[in-house]
Structures are given as structure tokens and as C-alpha cells.
């Protein structure tokens, strides 16, 4: 993966994603050993729109590997306001930094950045561009499932809430299809069903299957993973529909009582009220673990594309079956 | 103090505060020795409102101990704008950082943060929440008095200006009462006198006493410490009152001529015009020392709650009399 | 240069500038050796107006020398909004940091800062104050010419575009006059000619000469260096003039075809459209090298004023003829 930019998860093979999962697991238990992996490296976090959670995750990942960070976030951006193109900003930054994490409101920005940085040998990691891709979020999701179940397949995975506009959900489904052997339970109101192209992706995967349902309580007992997303009020035609449906898609201890004790609850965060705070203390709540896993996966990814080997790491699991 | 959050100074015993003063004095003269005390540590400076002076102090303290920093300041905040609760932001950050410094405009925010971070073992230091508490400012004040006089008691301490709304003044008085043997001279216009509950605190301390006066020049010759605060125009009912009183509460070389040569002038900064710039070069001016002492006390506090021992430090003064 | 503030390039002798160029060349090829030159140092980047390119350059320079950074940029500034004077902010910061880089919209701010920091022994580097000086930009320009030609003299240097308001151009001309033996070709529309005081500077230098022309294509074949600047629309009395002139001052491959193969194209960046993107891949394009040279010169300058010696560096070229 050395020198590789990651604009979408399609830039990584299934084997490479497995290697990142393996490395993240290693990092989690060897923080002290890896603390100087990226000594002397500089990460530029260029956040054209604020996304504190993601920015701090990328930055902490580099810091905990021994590297350093520069960058800007939202209001701080400068040259930009003088009309500089994103390609020029990237070419400038590529003279300062060894790796760039880019967040941009426009779709396609990460691809432009990748090309601008290419001649400098500086990899660009997409930290979200428009409604498009956000590959490291999906890596965080995968790491959380992997750490809870020791595998990514042979699982029944429920996705609940806004399945029309939730890009993290689409990306997770598509990536899990690459690994195969997953049964998806798609739980959403009729107004917010999964788009056809995502269903097509599942249908094109012989080892995967899905079912679409409207009611969480009806299926919660079958699930290994419940991936919650936020149902935004503004997606509904009228307030009545919103109020009628909302409660169906709020996870609380009462609904959770019907779930398996081994089920894992994921959420990309931030949440508003779609998971009751009382759930936080339930051992099935995995969404803050997901934050930590996101940082660990970013540590794995940053060190890998920089070509900095994790001290003591032995790629033991090369024989994973795909 | 390991793992301890500090929401207010009541979270620290008098003995612990003395230990911090002792450590700060050690750090001041052993900067090179302590430069790797917190290697591998990450401080998150979460500033929901800008306070550059305080933020840079917390950050520099961690950097000078060998640690690293992440965070946001004011306009940069992100997830927040998507309606995330402070508890969720803290739980997220506790997955990245080893210690959190929090500044928030709402009273009580630091206590909520402390509780949210508790299960992660991540201490929270209150860097100011609303009109409430700002414990590290008081630590800076104490360190300055200690370094100038070698003690915190047997002193006549004047507090001058807005004694009604100045929270730093209240906190300093309350903390000095815990140490005892202080005579307070409370210098303010009638409109801005010390609140009853603060006077009660002094009266409840047998070894402490106070007097309330209106005129600085009348008492300046008696003082060991003169703690200046800003008199804000908007506190007055009318401009005439403000103009009439203002000059009484401006410290200049002329007024200073009547003070002891050993007196120390403190001010929490920023100042506007309540201390004339000419005073800066007077050896009695201690308010920029106070800035440095604030950083040293934050170094002492950060390393203490992280459980990182200062190399070479011997707690020599365990036998302090309280 | 130890402890020296740099408000303008007049604060450095020609010999000292040559030493910085020499050090920058050393750093470029010895990045690993110099990576701990400033261990334990803290740079404060105080940017009262945003200038991401410059801020990141100063910060990266310190990080790549092993130091750390604190600071603020634009919207983050805080105490400032409470009316604190720049001198007080600097005196505060001088208690935190070992060196300060200051960007401020008001002319003279850097000089005030230099004086405020003097008693703390903290050097201030002017990162731009108002329309006034921006010495490290000129250092980047010089380093780029030096690295392309191995010398700063015996060159024909064209400066093209807005020569009236472009402060970087004035500073570069004045500094090159100190080195001597340069022929300047001043290419601008009549509305944007070089100010009299700059022409006087050249005329006062016996070994230097200049010619003023209107048309780039007419002279491009003679140039060793072509320094492009932006022609801002708002400088023109009417749109017709702007449109008529604009194309004359846009550098593209067609115009470049008439230039020497050894010519170097410089630009202070950001550019808008005055250099066509197609030029970026031409070996004569030196403007992104200039970004890197700016960082290297800032590394040389920061380490020099801090008195931190570059490991392995031998000042070989002390016998430069001036």
C-alpha cells in the first residue's frame, strides 16, 4: 500500500483491508511499541468543512504513531478565500507534509487532490468529500464488527433508519458484499428505503442476501449487528409521518431486551436521539468502541501508505479465506 | 491525584495544592529534566468558547512535558453544530486523549464532562465554565504569591476593582481562607462590593479577617499583594459614576509610589487600562510572571493527574503546616 | 543571529542571508540529521489574519526541526476580542514560547511585537504585517534563484504584472540590489508601473540596471528569471483596460516557447489565472519549489535565531564575495 492514496475503499483490495484490520488489532495491544513508527512524519489535515470527530481521529492517529500534524479546519482556511484551486493548495501542502487527510464539501475533491499530490509521492486519504465517499468510517465499522465477532461474515447485519441518504450505510453494505456471506436486514420507513443500486450490489453477490422490513422490534431478535443511523426530520413530507415513524427507529433498553445478548449496536455518530442514553451502559453498545476503532484503523492506514512498518508486527493472518 | 478530574479547587486538598506549588517550583528550575515526563500522552483542549491565553497555557504545559495536543477552539467546533451533547463529545474525545481540558460557556459543563470521561479513566480539567469556576487561574495566582513571598499566609492581600462579578477574586479569597492567616483588604466602589457569601467565608475562618474600603490610595501602603481586576463600564448605572470611579481604580506609578517596595501586583489578564503600561517595568509588577506560573502549575497538574512522575522530583516539603 | 528578531530583511546582513541560503541547502539534503535540532523548542504562530500557506510553512519548519507549535489563526483569536493590546499578547506568549511568528494586518505590528518580546529574549519573525514587509517570502524567492542558478547575481530578472502594489516584488528588488549585479526587466501595464522609490534603489546601485517594458512576449527570451505576480482586476479603472491587458500578462506554454530552456518561473502564490495550469509540468516552473524553499529558509532562520546549531553543518562558504 506504500504511497497509495485512498479515495474510496475500491482503492484497497479485500486482502489489504484484512491486513489493516489485522494491524489495527495489533496496534490496540501494542500502543507503546508503535509509538515511534512515524517519527519525523508530518500529516496535513486539510478540513475545508468542520468535522471535529474525524479531524481529531486522523490527527491523534498520527500523533500516537510518533508523527506530527499541521492543517486547518473550516473557518481558518485562508488562501482558499483568495480563490486558490484545490489542486494548488494540495501541491503546496505536498511540499510540507508526508501524507494528507482531506475533507471537502464537494464530490470529487479527493480525486483531484490525489492527482495533484501524485507527483510528490504524497498519499491522500479521503476524509469525506460531499455525499460521496468516507472510506475510513467504513474501516471503523468493519474493525468494530471484526473485534466483536472475530469475523466479518456469517453474520446477520441489521441497518436501521435512513437507508436512502445514509452514505455510511451504503459503503458498509458494498464493502461487506466484497467479503461475502452476510445477511442484511434493511429496516427503514417506506420513505427512506435502500436505493436500487445498493440492492443490486447485494443481489449480485451470491453469498449475500437481504430482506427489507419496516419495524425494528419485529427483527431485532435475529440480528448479530444493529447499525443505527439518524432519521432526519427534514427527510419527511410532513411532521405527522415523522412523529409516527420516529419512535419505531429509536433504540432503547425496552427494544434491546428482545435482542441477543451478543448483539453489537453500531452508530457512525454524532447521534441525536435515535439511541437512548440509557443504552450507553449496555454491553451491546459498541458505538464509542467504534470511535476508538476508527482511530486504530487510521493508524494502520497512515503507517501503511507511508511505508512505515509497525515494530514487532508479524502479518500472521495472510491465509484469510476471502 | 492520579486519574483525578479537577472541576473546582474543592477537588484538591490543601496538601495537594501545596504539592502542586512545590512541583511547579521544581519544574521552573528543571525544565530540561521534565521535558519527557508525559512522552506519548495526548491532551485534548476542547474550547467551546475562545480563550487563547488559557488554551495556549494548557497546550504549552503538555508540550513542555513531552506530550502532544489535539483540540478545537471556538469557531472550529463541528459535531457540536450537529447537536451532539457535551457528554457524547467527551466520550468520543476520551477515546483519543489521555487528559481533557475543557472550556465551556455553560456552568456545570465541566462536571458533566468529568462524569462522561470517568469510565474511560480520563481526567478532565476545568478551564472555565460560565461564570462558575476556573481553578487553574487560582492556582496561577497562588503560585505567584508563593514565589514572591515564599508563603501564602501572614499576608495582607488587597483585591481591587470589580469584587461583585470577578469570579477569580472570589475563588482566590475562598482558597486563601483554606490556607488561613490572611488579612483581606477589599477595595471597590459601592456598586461592586464583595458578595455576602464570600464575606461569610472569611468570617467563618478564625485566622482570617477583612476590611472593605472605597479608595485604593488610602490603603495601598499596607498591602503585600495588590490583586487588580477590571472595572467594566457596563456594570455602572450611568457614565458619570463610571468616570468618577474609574480613576480611583487605575494603578499607575504615582499610586505605586506609596506602596511597599516588596508589594506584588497581580492581575488575571487581559487588562484594558486598569494598570498603566508604565507599571510593567516596575519590579512589583507580577502579572506576566503570573502567566508563566499558570503554565507551570498546569504542568504540575497535568503530570499529577496523569500519574506521570517528574524525573528527579523529591517531595521535600511534605511537612508543610496547614 | 542568536536572539535576533527579523521584522524586515534589513535586520539581516548580506552575509547572514548568504548563511541562511547555505543552511537551507544543507537542510534540504540532510533532513534526517537536522530532525532534532530544535527539540524542546516551542514556536508560537500568532496569525491575526488567516494566511494558511505561510502559517503551515512556519509550523512545518519548526516541526521538521524537532520543535513544537502553538498558536491561533484568524477566527480563533480570543483575548484580542477583549481588547488586549498586541504588546500584552506578545508578553503573554513570550512566557509560553521560545520564538514567535507574527502575522498582523497592521503595518508596524511586528516592530511592536519585537520590542514587547525583547525583555524575554524571544525573537519575533515577521510573517507579514499589512502592506509592509514579509521578509521570509523574499528569502524563499532568493533560495529558489540560488538553487536554480547557483548564484544571485549575473542574472537578468524579469518581474511581471502588478509592480505598483506587489510588495513581494519591491522587497525582492531591494534585496537583490544589496547583492548587486542584476539586470531587472520590469514588465507591467502603464497603470501598474514600479514606484519611483524602488527605481531609485536600483539607480543607486552601480552594478544594477533596469528597463521598463509593457509586453512580456517582447522580452521573455532575454530572461533568466521570470517572477510573475497577479494583476488584480480591481486595480484598473475600467473593465476594458483590464481585459485588454490581462492576456499580455498571462503566462502560458505558447509564450514560454520563446523563453530560454534554463529560465525559472517564480510566483509568490496563490495564483489565480496569471500562470496557465499547463505550465506546471514545464521544467521551468519553479513556483512549487519556491514553497519548499520557503519552508527550508524558515527552518534555517528559526534554528539560527534560536541559536540551535544544525548537526553536521559546516559553514563552508564564509568567503562569499559580496
Coordinates of C-alpha atoms in Angstrom, one line a residue, chain B residues 5-255:
Chain B
X5 CA -10.7 15.4 37.5
X6 CA -10.5 19.0 38.7
X7 CA -13.8 20.8 38.3
X8 CA -13.2 23.2 41.2
X9 CA -10.4 23.7 43.7
X10 CA -12.5 21.8 46.2
X11 CA -11.4 18.7 44.3
X12 CA -7.9 19.2 45.7
X13 CA -6.9 19.2 49.4
X14 CA -4.7 22.0 50.8
X15 CA -1.9 19.4 51.0
X16 CA -2.4 18.6 47.3
X17 CA -2.4 22.3 46.3
X18 CA 0.9 22.7 48.3
X19 CA 2.3 19.7 46.4
X20 CA 1.4 21.3 43.1
X21 CA 3.1 24.6 44.2
X22 CA 6.1 22.6 45.1
X23 CA 6.2 20.7 41.8
X24 CA 5.7 24.0 39.8
X25 CA 8.7 25.4 41.6
X26 CA 10.7 22.3 40.8
X27 CA 9.6 22.4 37.1
X28 CA 10.6 26.1 36.8
X29 CA 14.2 25.2 37.6
X30 CA 14.3 21.8 35.9
X31 CA 12.7 22.3 32.5
X32 CA 15.1 20.1 30.7
X33 CA 14.7 17.2 33.2
X34 CA 10.9 17.2 33.0
X35 CA 10.8 17.6 29.2
X36 CA 9.9 13.9 28.6
X37 CA 7.6 13.4 31.7
X38 CA 4.5 12.9 29.5
X39 CA 6.0 11.4 26.4
X40 CA 3.3 9.6 24.5
X41 CA 0.5 11.5 26.2
X42 CA -2.2 13.4 24.3
X43 CA -4.1 16.4 25.8
X44 CA -7.4 17.4 24.2
X45 CA -8.0 21.1 24.6
X46 CA -11.8 21.4 23.9
X47 CA -12.5 25.1 23.9
X48 CA -16.2 25.8 23.2
X49 CA -15.5 29.5 23.5
X50 CA -12.3 31.1 22.6
X51 CA -9.8 31.9 25.4
X52 CA -6.5 32.0 23.7
X53 CA -4.4 32.7 26.7
X54 CA -5.8 29.8 28.7
X55 CA -5.8 27.4 25.7
X56 CA -2.2 28.1 24.9
X57 CA -1.2 27.7 28.5
X58 CA -2.8 24.2 28.8
X59 CA -1.3 23.2 25.4
X60 CA 2.2 24.6 26.1
X61 CA 2.2 22.8 29.5
X62 CA 1.6 19.5 27.8
X63 CA 4.1 20.1 25.0
X64 CA 6.8 21.2 27.5
X65 CA 6.3 17.9 29.3
X66 CA 6.8 15.9 26.1
X67 CA 3.2 15.3 25.3
X68 CA 1.1 16.3 22.3
X69 CA -2.2 18.1 21.8
X70 CA -5.3 18.0 19.8
X71 CA -8.5 20.0 20.1
X72 CA -10.6 22.8 18.8
X73 CA -11.2 26.5 19.7
X74 CA -14.4 28.4 19.2
X75 CA -15.4 28.6 15.5
X76 CA -13.8 25.3 14.6
X77 CA -16.2 23.2 16.6
X78 CA -18.0 20.8 14.4
X79 CA -20.1 17.9 15.6
X80 CA -21.4 20.3 18.2
X81 CA -23.3 22.1 15.4
X82 CA -24.9 18.9 14.5
X83 CA -26.5 18.9 18.0
X84 CA -24.2 16.5 19.8
X85 CA -24.4 16.5 23.6
X86 CA -21.3 17.5 25.5
X87 CA -21.3 14.1 27.2
X88 CA -21.1 12.4 23.7
X89 CA -18.3 14.7 22.6
X90 CA -16.4 13.9 25.8
X91 CA -16.9 10.2 25.4
X92 CA -15.6 10.4 21.9
X93 CA -12.6 12.5 22.9
X94 CA -11.8 10.2 25.8
X95 CA -11.1 7.5 23.1
X96 CA -8.4 9.8 21.6
X97 CA -6.8 11.6 24.5
X98 CA -5.3 10.8 27.9
X99 CA -6.5 14.1 29.5
X100 CA -9.0 16.7 28.6
X101 CA -9.0 20.5 29.3
X102 CA -12.5 21.9 28.8
X103 CA -13.7 25.4 28.4
X104 CA -17.4 25.9 28.0
X105 CA -19.7 28.9 28.3
X106 CA -22.3 27.0 30.4
X107 CA -22.0 26.4 34.2
X108 CA -21.8 22.8 35.1
X109 CA -20.4 21.7 31.8
X110 CA -17.1 20.6 33.4
X111 CA -19.0 18.4 35.9
X112 CA -20.9 16.7 33.1
X113 CA -17.6 16.2 31.3
X114 CA -16.0 14.7 34.3
X115 CA -18.7 12.1 34.6
X116 CA -18.7 11.3 30.9
X117 CA -15.0 10.7 30.9
X118 CA -14.9 8.8 34.2
X119 CA -15.5 5.3 32.8
X120 CA -12.5 5.9 30.4
X121 CA -10.2 6.9 33.3
X122 CA -9.6 10.2 31.5
X123 CA -9.3 13.2 33.9
X124 CA -11.0 16.4 33.0
X125 CA -9.5 19.8 34.0
X126 CA -12.0 22.7 34.1
X127 CA -10.6 25.5 32.0
X128 CA -13.5 27.7 32.9
X129 CA -17.3 27.0 32.7
X130 CA -19.5 30.0 32.6
X131 CA -19.3 32.4 35.5
X132 CA -18.6 29.5 37.7
X133 CA -15.1 28.1 38.3
X134 CA -11.7 28.4 36.7
X135 CA -9.5 26.5 39.2
X136 CA -6.2 26.8 37.3
X137 CA -6.4 30.6 37.3
X138 CA -6.4 30.5 41.1
X139 CA -3.5 28.0 41.0
X140 CA -1.6 30.6 38.9
X141 CA -2.4 33.3 41.5
X142 CA -1.3 31.1 44.4
X143 CA 1.9 30.2 42.7
X144 CA 2.7 33.9 42.1
X145 CA 2.2 34.8 45.7
X146 CA 4.2 31.8 46.8
X147 CA 7.1 32.6 44.5
X148 CA 7.2 36.2 45.6
X149 CA 6.8 35.7 49.3
X150 CA 7.7 32.1 49.9
X151 CA 4.4 31.6 51.7
X152 CA 0.6 32.1 51.3
X153 CA -0.2 33.3 54.8
X154 CA 0.9 36.1 57.1
X155 CA 0.0 38.4 54.3
X156 CA -2.2 41.5 53.7
X157 CA -3.8 41.0 50.4
X158 CA -5.7 43.8 48.6
X159 CA -8.3 43.0 45.9
X160 CA -9.3 45.9 43.9
X161 CA -11.9 46.8 41.3
X162 CA -15.0 44.7 40.5
X163 CA -15.4 42.5 43.5
X164 CA -19.0 41.6 42.8
X165 CA -18.7 39.8 39.4
X166 CA -15.0 38.9 39.4
X167 CA -15.1 35.2 39.8
X168 CA -11.2 34.9 40.0
X169 CA -11.3 37.1 43.1
X170 CA -13.9 35.0 44.8
X171 CA -12.1 31.8 44.1
X172 CA -8.8 33.3 45.3
X173 CA -10.3 34.5 48.6
X174 CA -12.0 31.2 49.2
X175 CA -8.8 29.2 48.6
X176 CA -6.6 31.5 50.7
X177 CA -9.2 31.0 53.5
X178 CA -8.4 27.3 53.3
X179 CA -4.7 28.2 53.9
X180 CA -5.6 30.7 56.6
X181 CA -3.8 33.7 58.3
X182 CA -4.6 36.2 55.6
X183 CA -5.9 39.8 56.0
X184 CA -8.0 40.9 53.1
X185 CA -8.4 44.5 52.0
X186 CA -11.4 44.7 49.7
X187 CA -11.2 47.8 47.6
X188 CA -14.2 48.5 45.4
X189 CA -16.9 51.1 44.6
X190 CA -20.1 50.6 46.5
X191 CA -21.8 49.3 43.3
X192 CA -19.2 46.5 43.1
X193 CA -18.7 45.2 46.6
X194 CA -17.8 41.7 47.6
X195 CA -20.9 39.3 47.8
X196 CA -22.1 38.3 51.2
X197 CA -21.3 34.6 50.7
X198 CA -17.6 35.5 50.2
X199 CA -17.6 37.7 53.3
X200 CA -19.2 34.8 55.2
X201 CA -16.4 32.6 54.1
X202 CA -13.8 34.9 55.5
X203 CA -15.8 35.4 58.7
X204 CA -16.0 31.6 59.1
X205 CA -12.2 31.5 59.1
X206 CA -10.9 32.4 62.6
X207 CA -7.4 33.2 61.3
X208 CA -8.6 35.5 58.5
X209 CA -10.0 39.0 58.6
X210 CA -11.1 41.7 56.2
X211 CA -11.9 45.3 55.8
X212 CA -13.9 47.0 53.0
X213 CA -12.7 50.3 51.6
X214 CA -13.5 52.6 48.7
X215 CA -10.2 54.1 47.9
X216 CA -7.0 52.4 46.8
X217 CA -4.6 55.2 47.6
X218 CA -5.8 55.1 51.2
X219 CA -4.6 51.5 51.8
X220 CA -2.0 50.8 49.2
X221 CA 0.8 51.3 51.7
X222 CA -0.4 48.4 53.8
X223 CA -0.5 45.8 51.2
X224 CA 1.8 42.8 50.5
X225 CA -0.3 41.8 47.4
X226 CA -2.5 44.0 45.2
X227 CA -4.7 42.0 43.0
X228 CA -6.2 44.2 40.3
X229 CA -9.3 43.4 38.3
X230 CA -11.0 45.2 35.5
X231 CA -13.9 47.6 36.2
X232 CA -16.3 47.1 33.3
X233 CA -18.1 50.2 32.2
X234 CA -21.3 48.2 31.6
X235 CA -21.5 47.4 35.4
X236 CA -22.4 51.0 36.1
X237 CA -25.8 52.6 36.1
X238 CA -24.5 55.7 34.4
X239 CA -21.5 57.1 32.7
X240 CA -20.9 59.7 35.3
X241 CA -20.5 57.1 38.1
X242 CA -18.1 55.2 35.9
X243 CA -16.0 58.2 35.1
X244 CA -16.0 59.4 38.7
X245 CA -14.8 56.0 39.9
X246 CA -12.6 54.8 37.2
X247 CA -9.5 56.8 38.0
X248 CA -9.6 55.6 41.6
X249 CA -9.1 52.0 40.4
X250 CA -6.4 52.6 37.8
X251 CA -3.0 51.7 39.1
X252 CA -0.1 53.9 37.9
X253 CA 3.4 54.8 39.0
X254 CA 2.1 57.7 41.1
X255 CA -0.1 55.4 43.2

